[in-house]
Coordinates of C-alpha atoms and ligand atoms in Angstrom, one line a residue:
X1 CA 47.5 10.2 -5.7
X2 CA 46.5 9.0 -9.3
X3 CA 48.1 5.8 -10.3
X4 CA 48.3 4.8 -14.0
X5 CA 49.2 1.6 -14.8
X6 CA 47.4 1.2 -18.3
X7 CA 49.9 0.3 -21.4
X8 CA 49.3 1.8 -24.6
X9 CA 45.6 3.0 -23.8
X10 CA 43.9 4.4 -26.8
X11 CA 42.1 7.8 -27.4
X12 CA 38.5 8.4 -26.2
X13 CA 35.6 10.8 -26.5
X14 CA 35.7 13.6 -24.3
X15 CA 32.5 13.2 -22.5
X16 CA 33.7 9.3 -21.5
X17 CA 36.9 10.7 -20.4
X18 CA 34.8 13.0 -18.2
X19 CA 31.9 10.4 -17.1
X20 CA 34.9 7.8 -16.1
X21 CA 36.1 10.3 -13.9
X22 CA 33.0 10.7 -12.3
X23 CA 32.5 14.4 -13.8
X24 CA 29.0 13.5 -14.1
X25 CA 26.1 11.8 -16.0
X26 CA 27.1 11.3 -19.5
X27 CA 23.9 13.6 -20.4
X28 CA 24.6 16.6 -18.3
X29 CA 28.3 16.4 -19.3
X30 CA 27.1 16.6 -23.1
X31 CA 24.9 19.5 -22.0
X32 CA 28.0 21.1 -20.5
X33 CA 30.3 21.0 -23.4
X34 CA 27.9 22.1 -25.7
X35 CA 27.7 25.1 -23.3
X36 CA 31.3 26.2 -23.5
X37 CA 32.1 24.9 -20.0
X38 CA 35.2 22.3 -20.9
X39 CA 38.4 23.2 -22.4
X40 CA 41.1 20.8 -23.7
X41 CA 44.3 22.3 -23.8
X42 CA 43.2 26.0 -22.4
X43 CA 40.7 25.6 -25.7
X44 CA 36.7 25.8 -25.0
X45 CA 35.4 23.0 -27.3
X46 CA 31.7 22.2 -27.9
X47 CA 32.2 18.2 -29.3
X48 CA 31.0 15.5 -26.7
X49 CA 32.7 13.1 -29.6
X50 CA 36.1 15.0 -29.6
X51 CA 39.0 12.2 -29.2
X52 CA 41.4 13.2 -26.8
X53 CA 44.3 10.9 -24.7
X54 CA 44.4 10.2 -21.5
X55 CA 46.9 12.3 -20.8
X56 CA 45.1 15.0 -22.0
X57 CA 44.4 18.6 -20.3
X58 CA 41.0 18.9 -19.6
X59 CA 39.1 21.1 -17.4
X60 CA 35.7 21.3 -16.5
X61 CA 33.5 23.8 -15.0
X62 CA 37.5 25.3 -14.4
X63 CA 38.4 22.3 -12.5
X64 CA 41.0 20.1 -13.6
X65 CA 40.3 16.2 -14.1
X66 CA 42.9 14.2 -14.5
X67 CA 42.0 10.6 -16.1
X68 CA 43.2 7.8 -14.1
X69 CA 44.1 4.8 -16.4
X70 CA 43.2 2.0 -14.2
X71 CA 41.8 1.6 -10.9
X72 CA 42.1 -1.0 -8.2
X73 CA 40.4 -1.3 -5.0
X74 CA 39.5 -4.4 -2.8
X75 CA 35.9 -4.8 -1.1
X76 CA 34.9 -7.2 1.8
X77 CA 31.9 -7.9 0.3
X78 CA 29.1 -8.5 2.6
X79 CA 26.3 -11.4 2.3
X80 CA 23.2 -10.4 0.7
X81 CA 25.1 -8.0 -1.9
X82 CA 25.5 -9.3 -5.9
X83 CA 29.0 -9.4 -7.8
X84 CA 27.4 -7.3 -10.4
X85 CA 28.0 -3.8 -11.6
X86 CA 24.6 -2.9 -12.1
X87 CA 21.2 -4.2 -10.7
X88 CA 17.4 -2.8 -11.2
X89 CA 16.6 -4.0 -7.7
X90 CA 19.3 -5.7 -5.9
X91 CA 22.4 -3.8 -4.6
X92 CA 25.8 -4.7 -6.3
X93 CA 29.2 -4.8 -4.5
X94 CA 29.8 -1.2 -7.1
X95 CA 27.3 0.3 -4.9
X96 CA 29.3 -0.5 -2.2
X97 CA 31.9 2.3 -3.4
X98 CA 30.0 5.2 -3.7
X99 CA 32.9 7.6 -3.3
X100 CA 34.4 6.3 -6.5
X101 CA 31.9 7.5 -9.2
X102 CA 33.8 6.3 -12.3
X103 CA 30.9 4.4 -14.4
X104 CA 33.5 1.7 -15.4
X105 CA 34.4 -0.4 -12.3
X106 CA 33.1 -4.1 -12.6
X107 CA 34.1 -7.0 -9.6
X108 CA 36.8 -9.2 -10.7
X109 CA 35.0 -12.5 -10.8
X110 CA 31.9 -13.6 -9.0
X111 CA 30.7 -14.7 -5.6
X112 CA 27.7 -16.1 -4.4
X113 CA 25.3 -13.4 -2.6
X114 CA 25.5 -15.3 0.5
X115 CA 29.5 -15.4 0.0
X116 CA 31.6 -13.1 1.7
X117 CA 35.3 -11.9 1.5
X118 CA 37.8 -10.6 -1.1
X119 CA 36.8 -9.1 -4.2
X120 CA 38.3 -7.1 -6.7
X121 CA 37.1 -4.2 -8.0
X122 CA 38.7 -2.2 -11.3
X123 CA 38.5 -1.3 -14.9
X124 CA 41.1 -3.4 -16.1
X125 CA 40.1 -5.4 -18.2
X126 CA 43.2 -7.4 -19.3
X127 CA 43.8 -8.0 -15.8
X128 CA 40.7 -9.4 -14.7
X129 CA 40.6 -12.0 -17.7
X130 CA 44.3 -13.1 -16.7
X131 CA 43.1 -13.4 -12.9
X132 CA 39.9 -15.3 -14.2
X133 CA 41.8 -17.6 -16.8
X134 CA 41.6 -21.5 -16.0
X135 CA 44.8 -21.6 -17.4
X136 CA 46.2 -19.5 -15.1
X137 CA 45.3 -21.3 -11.8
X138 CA 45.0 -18.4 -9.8
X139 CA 45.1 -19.9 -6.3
X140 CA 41.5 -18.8 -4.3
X141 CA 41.6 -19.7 -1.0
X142 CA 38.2 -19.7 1.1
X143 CA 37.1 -20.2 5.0
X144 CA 34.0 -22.5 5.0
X145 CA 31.8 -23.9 7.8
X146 CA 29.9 -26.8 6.4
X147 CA 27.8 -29.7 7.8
X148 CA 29.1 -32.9 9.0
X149 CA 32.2 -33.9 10.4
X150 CA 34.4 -33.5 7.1
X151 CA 36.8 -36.9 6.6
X152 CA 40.0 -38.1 4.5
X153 CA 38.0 -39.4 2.1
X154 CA 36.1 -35.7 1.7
X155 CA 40.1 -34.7 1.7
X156 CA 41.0 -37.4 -1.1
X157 CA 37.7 -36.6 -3.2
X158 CA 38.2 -33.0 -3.6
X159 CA 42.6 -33.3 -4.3
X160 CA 41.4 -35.5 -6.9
X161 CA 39.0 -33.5 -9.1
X162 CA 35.3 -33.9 -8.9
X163 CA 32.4 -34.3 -10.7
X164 CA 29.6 -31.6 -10.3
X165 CA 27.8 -31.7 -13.0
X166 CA 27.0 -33.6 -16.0
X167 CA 29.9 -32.3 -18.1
X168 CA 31.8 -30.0 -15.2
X169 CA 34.7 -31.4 -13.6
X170 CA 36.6 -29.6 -11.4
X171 CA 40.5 -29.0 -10.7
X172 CA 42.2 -30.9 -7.9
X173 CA 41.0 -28.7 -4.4
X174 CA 42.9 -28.7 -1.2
X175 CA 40.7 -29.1 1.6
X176 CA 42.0 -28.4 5.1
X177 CA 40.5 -29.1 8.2
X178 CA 40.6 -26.6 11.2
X179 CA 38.3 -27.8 13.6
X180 CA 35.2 -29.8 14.1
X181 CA 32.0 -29.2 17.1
X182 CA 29.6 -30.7 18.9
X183 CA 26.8 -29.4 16.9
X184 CA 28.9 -32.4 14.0
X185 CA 30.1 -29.1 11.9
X186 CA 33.3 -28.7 10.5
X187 CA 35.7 -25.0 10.0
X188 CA 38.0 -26.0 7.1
X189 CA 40.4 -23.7 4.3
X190 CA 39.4 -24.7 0.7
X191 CA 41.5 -23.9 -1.9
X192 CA 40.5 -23.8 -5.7
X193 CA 42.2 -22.9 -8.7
X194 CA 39.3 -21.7 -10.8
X195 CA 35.7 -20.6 -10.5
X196 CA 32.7 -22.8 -11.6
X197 CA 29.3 -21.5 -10.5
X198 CA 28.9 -22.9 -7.2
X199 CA 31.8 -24.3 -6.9
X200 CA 32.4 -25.1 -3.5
X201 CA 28.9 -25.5 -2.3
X202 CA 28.9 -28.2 -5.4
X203 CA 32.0 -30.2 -4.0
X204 CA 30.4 -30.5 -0.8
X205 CA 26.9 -31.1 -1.9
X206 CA 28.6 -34.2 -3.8
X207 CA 29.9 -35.2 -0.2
X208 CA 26.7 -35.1 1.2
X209 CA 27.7 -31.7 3.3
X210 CA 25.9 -28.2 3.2
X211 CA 28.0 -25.5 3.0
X212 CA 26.8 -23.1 6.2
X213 CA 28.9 -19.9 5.8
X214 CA 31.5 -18.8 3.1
X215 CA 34.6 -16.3 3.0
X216 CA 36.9 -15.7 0.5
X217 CA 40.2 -14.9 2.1
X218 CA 42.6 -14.8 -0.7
X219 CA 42.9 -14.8 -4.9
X220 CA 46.5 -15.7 -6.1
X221 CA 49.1 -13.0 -4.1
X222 CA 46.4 -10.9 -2.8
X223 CA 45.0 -11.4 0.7
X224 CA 41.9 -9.5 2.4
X225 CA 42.7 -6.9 4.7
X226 CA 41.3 -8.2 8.3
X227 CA 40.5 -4.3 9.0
X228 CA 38.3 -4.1 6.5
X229 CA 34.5 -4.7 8.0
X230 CA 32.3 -6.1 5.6
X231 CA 31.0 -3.4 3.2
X232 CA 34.2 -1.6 3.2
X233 CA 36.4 -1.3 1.1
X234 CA 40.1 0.5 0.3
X235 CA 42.4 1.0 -2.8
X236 CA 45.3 -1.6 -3.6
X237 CA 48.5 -0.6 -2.8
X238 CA 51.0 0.2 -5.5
X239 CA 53.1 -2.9 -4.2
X240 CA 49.8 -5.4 -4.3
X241 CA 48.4 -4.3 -8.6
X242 CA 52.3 -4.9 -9.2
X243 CA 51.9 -8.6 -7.2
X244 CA 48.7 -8.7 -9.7
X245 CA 49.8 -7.7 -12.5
X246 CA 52.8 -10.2 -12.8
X247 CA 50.1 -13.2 -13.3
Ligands
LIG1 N1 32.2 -21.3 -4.5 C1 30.8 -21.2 -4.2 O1 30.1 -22.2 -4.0 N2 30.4 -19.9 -4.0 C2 31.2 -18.8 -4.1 O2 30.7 -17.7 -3.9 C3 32.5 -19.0 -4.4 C4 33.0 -20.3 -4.6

């Protein structure tokens, strides 16, 4: 099933209404049409810059591809992978989708490549800069092992706001504590409202703690799927982008 969720999406070339569909390389797709081998309409056209809506009946090569608006998906992302869409040398959490071959998914946000957990993967734009707003407070909740036996004064510290950096203040964090060990580490649920660089590896730094392991378990309404392994990945549910969307 093809969900479209975008509002009021403008015209675009024909060969980026083919390459975001995964048709092909935007090259071989110009080759193509000049060929004769799309038609818009039942028409054979030969203009890679031809506008056409989204909506639109193209076929190419005889098949029909039908333009999904927007796309949604959520990855476990795996340590050792970067929140990037593209990378010379390093893998990116896009490559970690390499069913979906539309060339304009980017992650929603950023984690560390030592983090793992929830990410969002999609093409919406609008939606990602709401998600990503300060002003919005999306709620990101993270499971941490850190160093140290973690105290009420580590508790106090971080619902206050701290400094962690020269001009970088952060929100008031809720810090949880689940457990502590004999090897003096501590399991606890963060929660933060925004995303500085670092963030959380920063707030404990401050309280003389190392941050040992990192998983992002939740951003605002959305929580990670525990059956997803890391590297996998899935599409939202129609009933989680409309939780999304209403932020
Ligand atoms: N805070 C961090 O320090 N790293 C992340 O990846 C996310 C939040």
């Amino acid at each position: 099933m093809v969900c479209s969720y975008g509002i009021g999406y403008v015209n675009m070339r024909l060969d980026k209404f083919l390459a975001d569909m995964g048709a092909g390389t935007r090259s071989d797709i110009k080759k193509d049409i000049r060929k004769g081998k799309v038609t818009v309409g039942g028409e054979t056209v030969k203009s890679a810059d031809l506008q056409v809506d989204p909506e639109s009946d193209v076929c190419y090569c005889g098949r029909k591809i039908t333009y999904a608006v927007n796309e949604y998906y959520m990855v476990n992302k795996p340590a050792g992978v970067i929140s990037a869409s593209d990378d010379a040398r390093q893998s990116t959490v896009i490559d970690l989708l390499p069913d979906e071959k539309r060339q304009d998914l980017f992650p929603v946000g950023r984690l560390d490549k030592d983090t793992e957990g929830l990410l969002i993967i999609t093409n919406d734009g609008a939606l990602a800069h709401r998600l990503l707003s300060p002003k919005n407070h999306v709620d990101k909740i993270y499971y941490a092992k850190v160093s140290g036996i973690v105290t009420d004064t580590d508790i106090k510290c971080f619902a206050e706001g701290m400094r962690i950096g020269e001009d970088i203040v952060t929100l008031p964090a809720k810090l949880e504590v689940l457990g502590t060990s004999y090897e003096r580490t501590s399991e606890v649920f963060v929660t933060i409202h925004e995303g500085k660089f670092h963030q959380i590896k920063k707030m404990f730094e401050v309280r003389g703690k190392e941050v040992l392991y990192l998983k992002r378990l939740s951003m605002g309404p959305l929580r990670l799927d525990d059956t997803l392994a890391p590297g996998e990945y899935r599409k939202l549910s129609d009933e989680e982008i409309s939780e999304l969307r209403k932020w």
